[in-house]
Short mmCIF file of C-alpha atoms and ligand atoms in Angstrom, two decimals:
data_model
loop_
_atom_site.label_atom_id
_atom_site.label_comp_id
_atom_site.label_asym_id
_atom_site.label_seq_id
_atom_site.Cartn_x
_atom_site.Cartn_y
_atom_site.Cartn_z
CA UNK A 1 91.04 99.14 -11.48
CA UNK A 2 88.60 96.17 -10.92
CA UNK A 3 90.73 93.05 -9.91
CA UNK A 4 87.77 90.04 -10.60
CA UNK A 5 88.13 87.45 -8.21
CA UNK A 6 86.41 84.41 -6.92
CA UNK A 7 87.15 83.21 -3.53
CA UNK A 8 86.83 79.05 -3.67
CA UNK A 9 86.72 78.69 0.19
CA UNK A 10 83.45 77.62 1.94
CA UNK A 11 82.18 78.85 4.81
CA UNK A 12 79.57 76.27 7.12
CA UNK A 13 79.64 74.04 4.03
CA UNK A 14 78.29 77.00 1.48
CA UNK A 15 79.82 77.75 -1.54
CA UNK A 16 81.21 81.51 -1.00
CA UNK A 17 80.54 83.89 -3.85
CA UNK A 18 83.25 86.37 -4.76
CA UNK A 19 81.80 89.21 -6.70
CA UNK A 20 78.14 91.17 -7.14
CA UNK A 21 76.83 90.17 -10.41
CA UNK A 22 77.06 93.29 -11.60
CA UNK A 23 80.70 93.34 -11.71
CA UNK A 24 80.95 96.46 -9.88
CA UNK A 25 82.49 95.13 -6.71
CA UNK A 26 85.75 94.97 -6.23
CA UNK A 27 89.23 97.48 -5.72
CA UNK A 28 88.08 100.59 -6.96
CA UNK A 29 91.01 103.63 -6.77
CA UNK A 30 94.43 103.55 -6.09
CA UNK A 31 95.88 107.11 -6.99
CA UNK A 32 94.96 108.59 -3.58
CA UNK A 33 93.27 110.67 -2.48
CA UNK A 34 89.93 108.57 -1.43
CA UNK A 35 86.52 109.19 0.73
CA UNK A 36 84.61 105.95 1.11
CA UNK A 37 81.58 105.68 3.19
CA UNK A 38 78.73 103.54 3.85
CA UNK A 39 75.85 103.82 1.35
CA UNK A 40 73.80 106.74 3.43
CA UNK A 41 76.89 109.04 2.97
CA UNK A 42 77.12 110.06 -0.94
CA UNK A 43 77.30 114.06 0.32
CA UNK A 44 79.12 112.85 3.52
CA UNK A 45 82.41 111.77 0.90
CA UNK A 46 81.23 114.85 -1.63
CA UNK A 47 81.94 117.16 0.98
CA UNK A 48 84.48 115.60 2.63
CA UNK A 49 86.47 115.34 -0.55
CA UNK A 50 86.09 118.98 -1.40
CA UNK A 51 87.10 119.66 2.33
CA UNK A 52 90.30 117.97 1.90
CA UNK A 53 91.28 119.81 -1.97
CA UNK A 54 91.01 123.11 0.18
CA UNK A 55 93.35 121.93 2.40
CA UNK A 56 91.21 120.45 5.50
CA UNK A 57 92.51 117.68 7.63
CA UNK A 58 91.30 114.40 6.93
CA UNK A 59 89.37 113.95 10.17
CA UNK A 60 87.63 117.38 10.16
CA UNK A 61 86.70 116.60 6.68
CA UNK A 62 84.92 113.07 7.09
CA UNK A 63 83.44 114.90 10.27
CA UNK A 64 81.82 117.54 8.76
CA UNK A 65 80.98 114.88 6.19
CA UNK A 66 79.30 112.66 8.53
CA UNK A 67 77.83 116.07 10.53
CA UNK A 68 75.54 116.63 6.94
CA UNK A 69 73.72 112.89 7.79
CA UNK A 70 73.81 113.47 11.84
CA UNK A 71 71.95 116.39 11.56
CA UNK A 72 69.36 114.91 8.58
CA UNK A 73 66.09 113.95 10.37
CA UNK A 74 65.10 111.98 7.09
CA UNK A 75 67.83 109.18 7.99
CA UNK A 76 66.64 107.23 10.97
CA UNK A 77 69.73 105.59 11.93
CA UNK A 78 72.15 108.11 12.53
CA UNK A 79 71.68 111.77 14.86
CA UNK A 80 68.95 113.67 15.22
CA UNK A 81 65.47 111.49 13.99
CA UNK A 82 67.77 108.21 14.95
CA UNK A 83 65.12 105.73 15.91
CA UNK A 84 65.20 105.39 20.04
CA UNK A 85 65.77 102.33 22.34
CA UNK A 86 63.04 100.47 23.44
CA UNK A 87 61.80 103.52 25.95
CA UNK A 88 61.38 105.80 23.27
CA UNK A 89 65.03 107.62 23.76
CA UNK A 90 67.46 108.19 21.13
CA UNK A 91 71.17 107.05 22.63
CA UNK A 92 74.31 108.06 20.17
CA UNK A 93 77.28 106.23 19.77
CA UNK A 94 80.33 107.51 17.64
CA UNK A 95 83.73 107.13 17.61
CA UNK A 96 86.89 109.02 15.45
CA UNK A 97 90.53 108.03 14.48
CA UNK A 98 93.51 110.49 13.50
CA UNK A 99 96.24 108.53 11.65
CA UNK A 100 98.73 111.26 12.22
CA UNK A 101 98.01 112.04 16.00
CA UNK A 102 97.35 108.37 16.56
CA UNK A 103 94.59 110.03 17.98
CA UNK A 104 91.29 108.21 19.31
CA UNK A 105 87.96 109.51 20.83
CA UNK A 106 84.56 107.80 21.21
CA UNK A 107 81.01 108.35 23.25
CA UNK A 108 78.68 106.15 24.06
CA UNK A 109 74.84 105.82 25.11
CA UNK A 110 74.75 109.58 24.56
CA UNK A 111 71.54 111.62 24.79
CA UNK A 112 70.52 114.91 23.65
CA UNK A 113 73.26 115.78 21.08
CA UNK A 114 72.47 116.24 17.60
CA UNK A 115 76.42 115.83 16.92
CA UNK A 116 78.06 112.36 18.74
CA UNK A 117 81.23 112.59 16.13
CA UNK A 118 82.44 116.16 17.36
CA UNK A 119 81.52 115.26 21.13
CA UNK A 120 83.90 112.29 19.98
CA UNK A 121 86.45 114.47 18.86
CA UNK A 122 86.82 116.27 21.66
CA UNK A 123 87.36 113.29 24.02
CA UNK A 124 90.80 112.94 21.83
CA UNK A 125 91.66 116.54 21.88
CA UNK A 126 90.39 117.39 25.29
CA UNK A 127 91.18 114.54 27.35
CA UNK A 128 93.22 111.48 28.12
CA UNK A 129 90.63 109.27 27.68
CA UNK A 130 89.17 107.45 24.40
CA UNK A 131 85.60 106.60 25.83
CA UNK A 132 82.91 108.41 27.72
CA UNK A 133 79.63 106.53 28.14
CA UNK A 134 75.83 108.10 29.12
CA UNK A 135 75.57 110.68 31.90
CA UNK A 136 79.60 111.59 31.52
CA UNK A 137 79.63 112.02 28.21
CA UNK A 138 76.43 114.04 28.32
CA UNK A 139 77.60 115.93 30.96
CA UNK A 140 81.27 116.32 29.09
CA UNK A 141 79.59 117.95 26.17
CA UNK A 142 77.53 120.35 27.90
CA UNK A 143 80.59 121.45 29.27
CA UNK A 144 82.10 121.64 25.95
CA UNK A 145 78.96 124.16 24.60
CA UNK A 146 76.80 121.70 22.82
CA UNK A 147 73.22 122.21 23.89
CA UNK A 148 70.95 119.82 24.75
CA UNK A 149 67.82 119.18 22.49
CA UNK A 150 65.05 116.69 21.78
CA UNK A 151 66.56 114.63 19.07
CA UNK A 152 63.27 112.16 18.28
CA UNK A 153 61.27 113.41 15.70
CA UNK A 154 57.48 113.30 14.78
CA UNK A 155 58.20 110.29 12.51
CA UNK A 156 61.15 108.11 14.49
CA UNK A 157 58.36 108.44 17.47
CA UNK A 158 55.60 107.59 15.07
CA UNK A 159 57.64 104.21 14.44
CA UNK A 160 58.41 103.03 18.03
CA UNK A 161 55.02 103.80 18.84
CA UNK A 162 54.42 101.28 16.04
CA UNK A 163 56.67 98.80 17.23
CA UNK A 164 55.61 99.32 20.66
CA UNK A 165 52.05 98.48 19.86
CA UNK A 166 53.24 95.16 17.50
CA UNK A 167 55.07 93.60 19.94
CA UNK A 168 52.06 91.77 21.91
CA UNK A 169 48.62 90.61 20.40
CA UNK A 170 47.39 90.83 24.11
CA UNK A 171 48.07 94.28 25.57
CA UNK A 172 46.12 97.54 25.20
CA UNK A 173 47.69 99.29 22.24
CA UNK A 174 46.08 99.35 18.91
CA UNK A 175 46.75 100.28 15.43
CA UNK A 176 44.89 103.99 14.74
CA UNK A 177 44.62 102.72 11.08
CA UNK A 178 42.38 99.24 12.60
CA UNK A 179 39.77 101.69 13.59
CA UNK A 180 39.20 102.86 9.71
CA UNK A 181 37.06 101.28 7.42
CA UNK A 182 39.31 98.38 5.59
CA UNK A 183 39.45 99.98 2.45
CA UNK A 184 41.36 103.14 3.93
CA UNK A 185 43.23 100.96 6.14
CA UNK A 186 44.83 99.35 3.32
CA UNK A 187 46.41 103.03 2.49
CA UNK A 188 47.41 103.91 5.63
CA UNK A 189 49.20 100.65 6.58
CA UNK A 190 51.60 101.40 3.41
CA UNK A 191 52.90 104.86 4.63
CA UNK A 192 54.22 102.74 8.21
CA UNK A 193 55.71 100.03 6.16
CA UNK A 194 59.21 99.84 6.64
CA UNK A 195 61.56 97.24 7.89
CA UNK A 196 61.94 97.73 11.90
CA UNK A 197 64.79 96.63 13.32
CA UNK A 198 67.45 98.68 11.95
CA UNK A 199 71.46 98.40 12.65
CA UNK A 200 71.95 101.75 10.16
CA UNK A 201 75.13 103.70 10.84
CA UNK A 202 77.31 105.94 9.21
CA UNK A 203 81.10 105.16 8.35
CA UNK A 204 83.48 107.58 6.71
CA UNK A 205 86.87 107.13 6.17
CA UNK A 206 89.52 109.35 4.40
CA UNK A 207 93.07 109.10 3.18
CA UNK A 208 94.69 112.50 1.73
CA UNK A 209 96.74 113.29 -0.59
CA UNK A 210 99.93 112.84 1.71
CA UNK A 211 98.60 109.74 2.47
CA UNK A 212 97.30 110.85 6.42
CA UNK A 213 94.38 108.56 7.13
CA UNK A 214 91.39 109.63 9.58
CA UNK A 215 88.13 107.78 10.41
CA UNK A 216 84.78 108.09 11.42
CA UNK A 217 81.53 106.20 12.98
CA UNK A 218 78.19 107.65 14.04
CA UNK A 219 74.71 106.04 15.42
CA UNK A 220 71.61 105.73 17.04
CA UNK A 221 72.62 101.85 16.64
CA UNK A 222 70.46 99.27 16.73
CA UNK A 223 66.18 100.61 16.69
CA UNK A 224 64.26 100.12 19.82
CA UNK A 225 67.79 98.43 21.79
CA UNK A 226 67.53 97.54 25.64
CA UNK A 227 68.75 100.95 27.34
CA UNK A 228 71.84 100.83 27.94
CA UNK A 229 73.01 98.97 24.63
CA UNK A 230 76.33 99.62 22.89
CA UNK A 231 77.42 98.26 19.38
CA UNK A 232 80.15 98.72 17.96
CA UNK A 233 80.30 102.09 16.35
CA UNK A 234 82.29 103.59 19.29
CA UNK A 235 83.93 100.73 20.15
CA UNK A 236 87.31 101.45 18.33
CA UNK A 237 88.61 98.06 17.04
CA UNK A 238 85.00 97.06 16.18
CA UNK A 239 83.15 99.93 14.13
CA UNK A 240 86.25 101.21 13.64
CA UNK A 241 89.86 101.56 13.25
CA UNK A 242 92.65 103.43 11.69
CA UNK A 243 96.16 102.75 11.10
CA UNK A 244 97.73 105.70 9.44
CA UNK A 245 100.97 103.32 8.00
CA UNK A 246 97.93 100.77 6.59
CA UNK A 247 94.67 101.70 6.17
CA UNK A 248 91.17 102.69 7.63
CA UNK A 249 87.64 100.07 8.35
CA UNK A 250 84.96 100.90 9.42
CA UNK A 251 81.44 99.14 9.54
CA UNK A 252 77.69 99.00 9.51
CA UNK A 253 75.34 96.29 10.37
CA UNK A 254 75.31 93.81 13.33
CA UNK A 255 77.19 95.21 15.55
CA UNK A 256 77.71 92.55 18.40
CA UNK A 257 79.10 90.54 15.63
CA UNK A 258 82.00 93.21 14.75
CA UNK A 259 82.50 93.46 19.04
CA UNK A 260 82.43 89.39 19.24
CA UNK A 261 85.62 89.57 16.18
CA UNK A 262 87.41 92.64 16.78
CA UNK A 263 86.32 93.26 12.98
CA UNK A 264 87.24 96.62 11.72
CA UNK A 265 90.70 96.03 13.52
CA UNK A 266 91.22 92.57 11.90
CA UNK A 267 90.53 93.99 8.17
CA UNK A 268 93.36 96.52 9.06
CA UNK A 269 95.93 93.94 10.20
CA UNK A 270 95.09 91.80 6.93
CA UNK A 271 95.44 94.90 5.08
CA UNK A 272 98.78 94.84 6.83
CA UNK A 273 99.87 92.07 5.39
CA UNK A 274 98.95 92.91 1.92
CA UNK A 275 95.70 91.71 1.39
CA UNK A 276 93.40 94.56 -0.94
CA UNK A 277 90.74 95.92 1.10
CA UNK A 278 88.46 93.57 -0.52
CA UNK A 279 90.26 90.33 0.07
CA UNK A 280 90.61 91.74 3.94
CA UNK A 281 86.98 92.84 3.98
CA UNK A 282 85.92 89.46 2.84
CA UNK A 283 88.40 87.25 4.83
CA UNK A 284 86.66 89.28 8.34
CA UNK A 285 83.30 88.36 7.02
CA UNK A 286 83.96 84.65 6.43
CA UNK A 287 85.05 84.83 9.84
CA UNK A 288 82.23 86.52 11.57
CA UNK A 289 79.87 83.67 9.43
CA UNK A 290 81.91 80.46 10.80
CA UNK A 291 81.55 82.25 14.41
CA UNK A 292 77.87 82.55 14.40
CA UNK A 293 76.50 79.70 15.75
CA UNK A 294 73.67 80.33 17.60
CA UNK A 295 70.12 78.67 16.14
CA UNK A 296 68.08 82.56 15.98
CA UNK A 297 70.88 83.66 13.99
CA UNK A 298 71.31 81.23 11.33
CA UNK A 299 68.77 80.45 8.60
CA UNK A 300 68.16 76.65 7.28
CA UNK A 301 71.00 77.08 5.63
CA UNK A 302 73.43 77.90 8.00
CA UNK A 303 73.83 81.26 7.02
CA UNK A 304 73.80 84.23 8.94
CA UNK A 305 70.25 86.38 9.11
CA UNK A 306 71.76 89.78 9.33
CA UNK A 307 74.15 91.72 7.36
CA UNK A 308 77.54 93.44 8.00
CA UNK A 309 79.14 95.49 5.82
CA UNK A 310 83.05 97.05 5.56
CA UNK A 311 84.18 100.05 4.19
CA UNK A 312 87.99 100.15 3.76
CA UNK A 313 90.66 101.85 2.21
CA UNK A 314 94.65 101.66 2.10
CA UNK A 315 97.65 104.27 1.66
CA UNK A 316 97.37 104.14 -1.69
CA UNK A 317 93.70 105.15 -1.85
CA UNK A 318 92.22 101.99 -3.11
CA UNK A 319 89.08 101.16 -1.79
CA UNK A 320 86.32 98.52 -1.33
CA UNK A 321 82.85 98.24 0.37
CA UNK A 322 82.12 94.43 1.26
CA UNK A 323 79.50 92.76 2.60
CA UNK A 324 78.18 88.99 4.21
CA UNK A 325 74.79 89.57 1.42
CA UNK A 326 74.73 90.62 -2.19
CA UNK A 327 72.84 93.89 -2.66
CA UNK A 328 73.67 97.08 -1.28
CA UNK A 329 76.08 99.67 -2.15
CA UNK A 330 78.85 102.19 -0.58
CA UNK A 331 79.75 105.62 -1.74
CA UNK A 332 82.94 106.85 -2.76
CA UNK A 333 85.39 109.46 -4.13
CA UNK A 334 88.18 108.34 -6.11
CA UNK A 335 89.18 111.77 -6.16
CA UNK A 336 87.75 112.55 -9.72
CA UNK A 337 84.09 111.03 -9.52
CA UNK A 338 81.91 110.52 -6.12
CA UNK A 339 79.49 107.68 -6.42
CA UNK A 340 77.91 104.32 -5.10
CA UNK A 341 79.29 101.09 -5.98
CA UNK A 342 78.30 97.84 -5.37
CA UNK A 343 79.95 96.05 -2.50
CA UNK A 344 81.56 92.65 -2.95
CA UNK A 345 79.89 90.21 -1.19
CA UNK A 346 79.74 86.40 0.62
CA UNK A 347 76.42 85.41 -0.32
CA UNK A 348 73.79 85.98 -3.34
CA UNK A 349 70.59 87.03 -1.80
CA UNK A 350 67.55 84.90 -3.04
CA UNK A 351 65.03 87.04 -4.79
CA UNK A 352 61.42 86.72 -2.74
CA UNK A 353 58.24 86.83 -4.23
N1 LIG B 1 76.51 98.82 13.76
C1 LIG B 1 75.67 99.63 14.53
C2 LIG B 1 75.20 98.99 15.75
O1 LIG B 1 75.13 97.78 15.85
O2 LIG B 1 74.87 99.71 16.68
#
């Protein structure tokens, strides 16, 4: 199914744009079961999907989904090789949802664990609270068996380092590379070229085929954050949120704009009241846009300079991945074919250059 559909609302006086050009956006599914994650978890839905047709609950399956990109130091924004705060430490956040159980866990500012999401689990199963934070939630999974270990890499430190040394003309650090002769300097300045600031996440949400919904979110959240920082990705509500009669959100991107808007709960409750995933997904986004006010977030447009994207599904297993900006994708199992789709989207991005 792919329901075409043009929103004619504006948002800050800009045309809103319903649909990638590609076509490819909109409700995808519908005969449940579905996986849908964010676009950094095509073998995070594979294997959750194949988890679930042997019988595995929902949440251990988008766990051990998740668990595959947590514990990939290639992927800089989620687990071990997450890029650090701005001291050069790596702090986790995750959170999980169990639509049957009503369950909810979630850890924050955590160090030293190559695996927030099952620390997360275990606040639900092994306590009566939903959130530990830092030194607790350390200290809670150390007393659960997880060991401790160094989780920045060679190349996540290689990349603070970088930004470390970029943030003042007038300091002390330099640039290795501004030592070499300028032709090999040229060359060298390519392999470090990447975009910095980084809000990467992973999302994963499942619904079965009895129609028992689970959730997850896991991060080193936003690169090179004051210590201390939280987003949203354990902040259920924001990052996440499950409602095993409705649906499941979850989210990537700005994060202090999902905690300022409640956002993965609001595209539930719209869900609620019958809006697709995509229509709900949307309708949050506009929202988060006309809320954003301040001048260093807005571009001479009015429009926002940073991204968030949803990933949602309903009971029924149909699915969408939206987004404020045209251009990325999501990943998703329909339950015959795992694949990335385009999300639906708020605004066209310009082409540059
Ligand atoms: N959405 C991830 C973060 O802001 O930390």
């Amino acid at each position: 199914m792919n329901r075409r559909r043009f929103l004619n609302s504006t948002v800050a006086g800009i045309a809103v744009c319903g649909l990638s050009s590609s076509g490819q956006g909109g409700v995808q599914g519908g005969g449940r079961p579905a996986v849908i994650a964010s676009a950094n978890g095509l073998r995070a839905t594979e294997k959750a999907r194949e988890m679930m047709r042997q019988g595995a609950d929902t949440l251990d399956a988008v766990i051990a989904g998740v668990n595959l990109v947590e514990e990939d130091p290639k992927d800089t924004s989620v687990g071990y090789g997450g890029l650090p705060n701005e001291e050069g430490v790596v702090q986790l956040d995750s959170s999980v949802m169990h639509g049957p159980t009503r369950g909810s866990g979630a850890v924050a500012a955590l160090e030293s664990i190559k695996y927030p999401s099952r620390v997360a689990k275990l606040v639900m199963e092994r306590t009566d609270h939903v959130l530990l934070v830092g030194e607790g939630a350390l200290k809670f999974a150390l007393a659960m068996g997880f060991e401790k270990q160094n989780l920045l890499t060679p190349e996540a430190r290689e990349i603070w380092l970088k930004w470390k040394r970029e943030l003042s003309p007038q300091d002390d650090w330099i640039n290795p590379e501004d030592r070499l002769p300028e032709s090999i300097r040229d060359r060298q300045k390519k392999k470090v070229s990447r975009m910095l600031f980084n809000y990467g996440t992973i999302n994963c949400n499942a619904v079965n085929d009895k129609g028992e919904i689970s959730g997850v979110t896991t991060t080193s959240g936003l690169s090179f954050k004051i210590p201390g920082r939280v987003g949203d990705s354990p902040i259920i509500g924001a990052g996440l949120y499950v409602d095993n009669h409705v649906g499941a959100c979850g989210s990537t991107g700005r994060g202090e704009a999902n905690l300022k808007t409640c956002a993965s709960f609001m595209v539930v409750e719209f869900m609620r009241r019958g809006l697709s995933p995509e229509e709900a997904g949307l309708r949050v986004l506009k929202r988060i846009v006309e809320n954003t006010v301040e001048p260093y977030l807005i571009d001479h447009n009015g429009r926002p300079k940073f991204d968030v994207k949803f990933y949602a599904l309903n009971k029924r297993g149909e699915f969408a991945g939206t987004a404020i900006w045209s251009g990325s994708k999501y990943a998703a199992h329909d339950g015959a074919k795992n694949k990335h789709y385009e999300v639906s989207y708020l605004f066209k991005r310009e082409k540059t250059g």
